[in-house]
Short mmCIF file of C-alpha atoms in Angstrom, two decimals:
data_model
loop_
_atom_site.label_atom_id
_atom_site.label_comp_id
_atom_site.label_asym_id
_atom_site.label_seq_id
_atom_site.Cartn_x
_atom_site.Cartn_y
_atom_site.Cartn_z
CA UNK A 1 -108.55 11.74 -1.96
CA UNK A 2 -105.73 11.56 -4.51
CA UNK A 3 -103.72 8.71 -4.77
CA UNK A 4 -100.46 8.74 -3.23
CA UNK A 5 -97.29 9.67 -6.06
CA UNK A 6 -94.07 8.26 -4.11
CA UNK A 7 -93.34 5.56 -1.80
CA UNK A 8 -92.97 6.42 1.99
CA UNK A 9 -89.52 6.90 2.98
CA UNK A 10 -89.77 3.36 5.19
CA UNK A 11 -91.26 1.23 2.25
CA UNK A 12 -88.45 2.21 0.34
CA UNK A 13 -85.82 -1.13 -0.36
CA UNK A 14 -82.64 0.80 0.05
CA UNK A 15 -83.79 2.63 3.76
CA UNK A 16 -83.02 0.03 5.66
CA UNK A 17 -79.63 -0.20 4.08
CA UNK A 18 -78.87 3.55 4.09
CA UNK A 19 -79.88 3.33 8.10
CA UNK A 20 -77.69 0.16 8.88
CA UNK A 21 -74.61 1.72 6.73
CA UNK A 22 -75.11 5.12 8.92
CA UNK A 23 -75.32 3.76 12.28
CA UNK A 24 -72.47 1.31 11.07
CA UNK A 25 -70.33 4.66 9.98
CA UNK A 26 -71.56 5.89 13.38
CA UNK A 27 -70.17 3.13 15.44
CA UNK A 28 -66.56 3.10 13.65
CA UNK A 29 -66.21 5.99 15.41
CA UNK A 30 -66.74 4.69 18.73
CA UNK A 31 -64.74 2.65 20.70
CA UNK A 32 -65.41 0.36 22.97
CA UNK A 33 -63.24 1.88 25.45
CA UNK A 34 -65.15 4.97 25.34
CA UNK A 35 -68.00 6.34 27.91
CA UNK A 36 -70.14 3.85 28.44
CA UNK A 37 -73.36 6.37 27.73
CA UNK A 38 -72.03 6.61 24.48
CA UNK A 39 -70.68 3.29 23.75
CA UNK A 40 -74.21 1.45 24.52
CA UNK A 41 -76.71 3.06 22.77
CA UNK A 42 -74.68 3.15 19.93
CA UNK A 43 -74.73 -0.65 20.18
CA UNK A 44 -78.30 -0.96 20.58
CA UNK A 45 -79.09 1.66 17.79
CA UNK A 46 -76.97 -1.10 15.66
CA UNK A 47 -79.03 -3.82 16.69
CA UNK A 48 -82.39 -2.25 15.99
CA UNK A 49 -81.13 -1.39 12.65
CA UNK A 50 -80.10 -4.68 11.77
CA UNK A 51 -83.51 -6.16 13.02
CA UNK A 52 -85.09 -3.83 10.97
CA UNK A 53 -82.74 -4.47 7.80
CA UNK A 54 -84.06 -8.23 8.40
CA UNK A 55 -88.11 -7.40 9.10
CA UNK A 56 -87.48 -5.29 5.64
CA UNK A 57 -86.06 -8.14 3.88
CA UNK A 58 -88.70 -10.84 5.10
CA UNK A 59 -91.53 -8.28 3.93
CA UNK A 60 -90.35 -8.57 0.27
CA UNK A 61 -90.41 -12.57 0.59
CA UNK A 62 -94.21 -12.28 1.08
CA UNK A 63 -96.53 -13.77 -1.65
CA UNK A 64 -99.01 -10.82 -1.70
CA UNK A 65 -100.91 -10.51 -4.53
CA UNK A 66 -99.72 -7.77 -6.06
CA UNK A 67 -96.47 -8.09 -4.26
CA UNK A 68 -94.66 -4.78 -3.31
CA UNK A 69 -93.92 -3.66 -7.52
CA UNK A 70 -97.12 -4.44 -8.69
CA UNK A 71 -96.16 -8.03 -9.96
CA UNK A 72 -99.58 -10.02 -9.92
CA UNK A 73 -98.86 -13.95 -8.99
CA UNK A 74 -102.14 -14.82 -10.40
CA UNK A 75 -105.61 -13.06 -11.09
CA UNK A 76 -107.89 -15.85 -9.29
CA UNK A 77 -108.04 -14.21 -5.93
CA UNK A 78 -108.52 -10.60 -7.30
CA UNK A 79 -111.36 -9.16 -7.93
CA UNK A 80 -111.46 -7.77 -11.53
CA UNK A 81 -113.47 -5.21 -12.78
CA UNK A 82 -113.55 -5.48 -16.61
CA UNK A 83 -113.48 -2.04 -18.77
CA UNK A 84 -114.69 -3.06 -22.53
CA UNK A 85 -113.73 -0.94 -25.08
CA UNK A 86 -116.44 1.44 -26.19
CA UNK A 87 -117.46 1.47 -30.35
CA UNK A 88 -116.08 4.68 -31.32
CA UNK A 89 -115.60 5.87 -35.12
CA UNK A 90 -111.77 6.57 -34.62
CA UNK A 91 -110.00 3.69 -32.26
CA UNK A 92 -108.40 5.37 -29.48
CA UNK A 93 -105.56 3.33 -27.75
CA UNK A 94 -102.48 4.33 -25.07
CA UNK A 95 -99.01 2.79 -25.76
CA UNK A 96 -97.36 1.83 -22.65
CA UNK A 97 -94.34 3.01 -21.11
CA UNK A 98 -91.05 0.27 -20.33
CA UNK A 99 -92.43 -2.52 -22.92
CA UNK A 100 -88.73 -2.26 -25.04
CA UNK A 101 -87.55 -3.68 -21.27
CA UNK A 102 -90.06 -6.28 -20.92
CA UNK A 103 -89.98 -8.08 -24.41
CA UNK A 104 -89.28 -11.88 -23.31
CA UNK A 105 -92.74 -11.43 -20.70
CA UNK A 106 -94.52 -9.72 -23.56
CA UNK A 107 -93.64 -12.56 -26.03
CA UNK A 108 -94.56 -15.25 -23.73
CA UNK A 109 -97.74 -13.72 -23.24
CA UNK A 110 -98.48 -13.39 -26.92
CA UNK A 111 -97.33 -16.48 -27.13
CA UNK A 112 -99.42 -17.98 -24.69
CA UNK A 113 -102.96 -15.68 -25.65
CA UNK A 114 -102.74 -14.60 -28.96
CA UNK A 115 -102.27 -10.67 -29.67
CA UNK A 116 -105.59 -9.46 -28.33
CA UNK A 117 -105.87 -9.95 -24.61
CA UNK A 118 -106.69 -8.33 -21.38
CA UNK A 119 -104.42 -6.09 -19.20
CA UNK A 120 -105.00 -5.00 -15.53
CA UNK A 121 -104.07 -2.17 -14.50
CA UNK A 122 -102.10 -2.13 -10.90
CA UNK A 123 -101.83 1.51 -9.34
CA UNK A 124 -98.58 1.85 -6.33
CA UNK A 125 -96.36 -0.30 -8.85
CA UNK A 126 -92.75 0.92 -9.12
CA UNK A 127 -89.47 -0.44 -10.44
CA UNK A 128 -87.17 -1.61 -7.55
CA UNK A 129 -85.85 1.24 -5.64
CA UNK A 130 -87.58 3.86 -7.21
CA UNK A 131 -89.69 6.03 -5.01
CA UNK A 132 -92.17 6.69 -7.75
CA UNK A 133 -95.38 5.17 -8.04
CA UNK A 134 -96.82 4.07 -11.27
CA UNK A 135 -99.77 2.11 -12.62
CA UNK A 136 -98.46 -1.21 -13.74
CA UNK A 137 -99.41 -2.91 -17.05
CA UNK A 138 -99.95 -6.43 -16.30
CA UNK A 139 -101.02 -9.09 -19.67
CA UNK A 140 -103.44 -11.84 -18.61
CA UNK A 141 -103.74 -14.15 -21.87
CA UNK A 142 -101.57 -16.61 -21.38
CA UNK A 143 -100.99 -19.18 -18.01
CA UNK A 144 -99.81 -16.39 -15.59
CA UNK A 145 -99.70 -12.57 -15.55
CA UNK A 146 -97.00 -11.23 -17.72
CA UNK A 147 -95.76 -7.52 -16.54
CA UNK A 148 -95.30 -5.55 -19.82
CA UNK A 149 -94.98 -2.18 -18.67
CA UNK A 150 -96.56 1.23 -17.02
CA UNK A 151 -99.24 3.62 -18.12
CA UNK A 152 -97.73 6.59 -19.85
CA UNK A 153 -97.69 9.94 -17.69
CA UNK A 154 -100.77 11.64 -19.34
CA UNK A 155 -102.92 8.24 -18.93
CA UNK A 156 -101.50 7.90 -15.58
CA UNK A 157 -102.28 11.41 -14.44
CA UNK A 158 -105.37 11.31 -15.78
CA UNK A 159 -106.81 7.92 -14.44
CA UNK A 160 -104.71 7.14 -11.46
CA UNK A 161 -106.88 8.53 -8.58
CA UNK A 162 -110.03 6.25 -10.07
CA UNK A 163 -107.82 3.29 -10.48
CA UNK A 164 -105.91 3.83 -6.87
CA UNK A 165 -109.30 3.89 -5.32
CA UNK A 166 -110.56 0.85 -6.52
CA UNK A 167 -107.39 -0.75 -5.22
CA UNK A 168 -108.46 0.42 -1.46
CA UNK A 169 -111.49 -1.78 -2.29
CA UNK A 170 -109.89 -4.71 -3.62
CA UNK A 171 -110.55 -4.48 -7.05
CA UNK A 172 -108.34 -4.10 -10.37
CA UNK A 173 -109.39 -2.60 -13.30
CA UNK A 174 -108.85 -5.32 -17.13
CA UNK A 175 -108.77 -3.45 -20.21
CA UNK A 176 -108.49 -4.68 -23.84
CA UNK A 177 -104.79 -4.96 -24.91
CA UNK A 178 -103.19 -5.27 -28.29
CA UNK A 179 -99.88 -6.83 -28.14
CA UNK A 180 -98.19 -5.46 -31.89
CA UNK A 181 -95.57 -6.85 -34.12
CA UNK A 182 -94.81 -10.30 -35.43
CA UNK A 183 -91.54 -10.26 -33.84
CA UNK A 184 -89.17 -7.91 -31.23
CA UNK A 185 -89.52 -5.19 -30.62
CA UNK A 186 -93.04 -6.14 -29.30
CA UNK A 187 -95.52 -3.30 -28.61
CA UNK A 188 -98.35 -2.97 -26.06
CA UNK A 189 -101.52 -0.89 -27.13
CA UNK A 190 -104.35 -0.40 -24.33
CA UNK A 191 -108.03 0.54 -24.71
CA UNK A 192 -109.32 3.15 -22.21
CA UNK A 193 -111.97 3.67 -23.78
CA UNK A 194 -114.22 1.70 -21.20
CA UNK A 195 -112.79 4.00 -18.30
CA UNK A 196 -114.52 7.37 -19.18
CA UNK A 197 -117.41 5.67 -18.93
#
């Protein structure tokens, strides 16, 4: 089975927003002098959507592990399954997308584990309220997990269905990562290698 590409429409932040603000819009237009078989459900439409606006809102409070982006709060309770990079002639590595965005993580995690370190890989990451699904790029080398990025498209395409069904287990793929540059702009350089295998 392939690995879902988008969000559902209901796990998506702005819904319950875009619902509240419509059945707000709705109820502008009705007054409470008007019918009563009108004016009532109108009024409970509005409080379902603002009970759902606040079950929405306590679900991204949760401490999941990842939480709802792909952000890991630690690696201790996951189950890793490490990828080492296989001896090839001609080093083959993937630069990640977003790192120019995530330079202060990336530092601290250089900082923290030196430039050679591990990465997992998180499939069902996104960026807040995108729709899109991506595999997340999280650096484990220094104290906590350090989120440096996403997997380009063509890595992504290619490896995403392994990597999303590994998740439905409970485990996360590590990889080597290369963390390049003495100062900004940092880079991040993966080794797949390990996952053709």
């Amino acid at each position: 089975m392939s690995a879902p590409r988008r969000k559902p429409l209901l796990l998506w932040e702005p819904f319950p927003y875009l619902v509240l603000f419509v059945v707000l819009l709705a109820t502008s237009f009705v007054r409470p002098g008007a019918e009563p078989w009108l004016f009532w459900p109108l009024i409970v439409l509005l409080a379902a959507a603002i009970v759902y606006l606040v079950i929405s809102i306590g679900r991204e409070k949760r401490g999941a592990n990842p939480d709802q982006w792909g952000n890991l709060l630690g690696v201790d309770d996951l189950t890793l399954v490490e990828t080492p990079a296989v001896d090839r002639e001609v080093r083959t590595v993937v630069p990640i997308d977003g790192a120019a965005h995530r330079q202060s993580g990336i530092e601290i995690a250089r900082t923290q584990g030196g430039p050679d370190q591990a990465a997992v890989l998180v499939p069902r990451a996104s960026r807040w309220m995108a729709r899109r699904y991506r595999v997340g790029v999280q650096l484990v080398g220094g104290q906590r997990p350090r989120h440096a990025g996403y997997l380009g498209q063509a890595a992504e395409d290619r490896y995403v269905d392994r990597l999303d069904a590994l998740r439905s287990e409970g485990k996360y793929v590590t990889v080597p990562a290369r963390i390049v540059g003495d100062g900004r702009p940092f880079k991040v350089e993966l080794d797949l290698s390990g996952l053709d295998g």
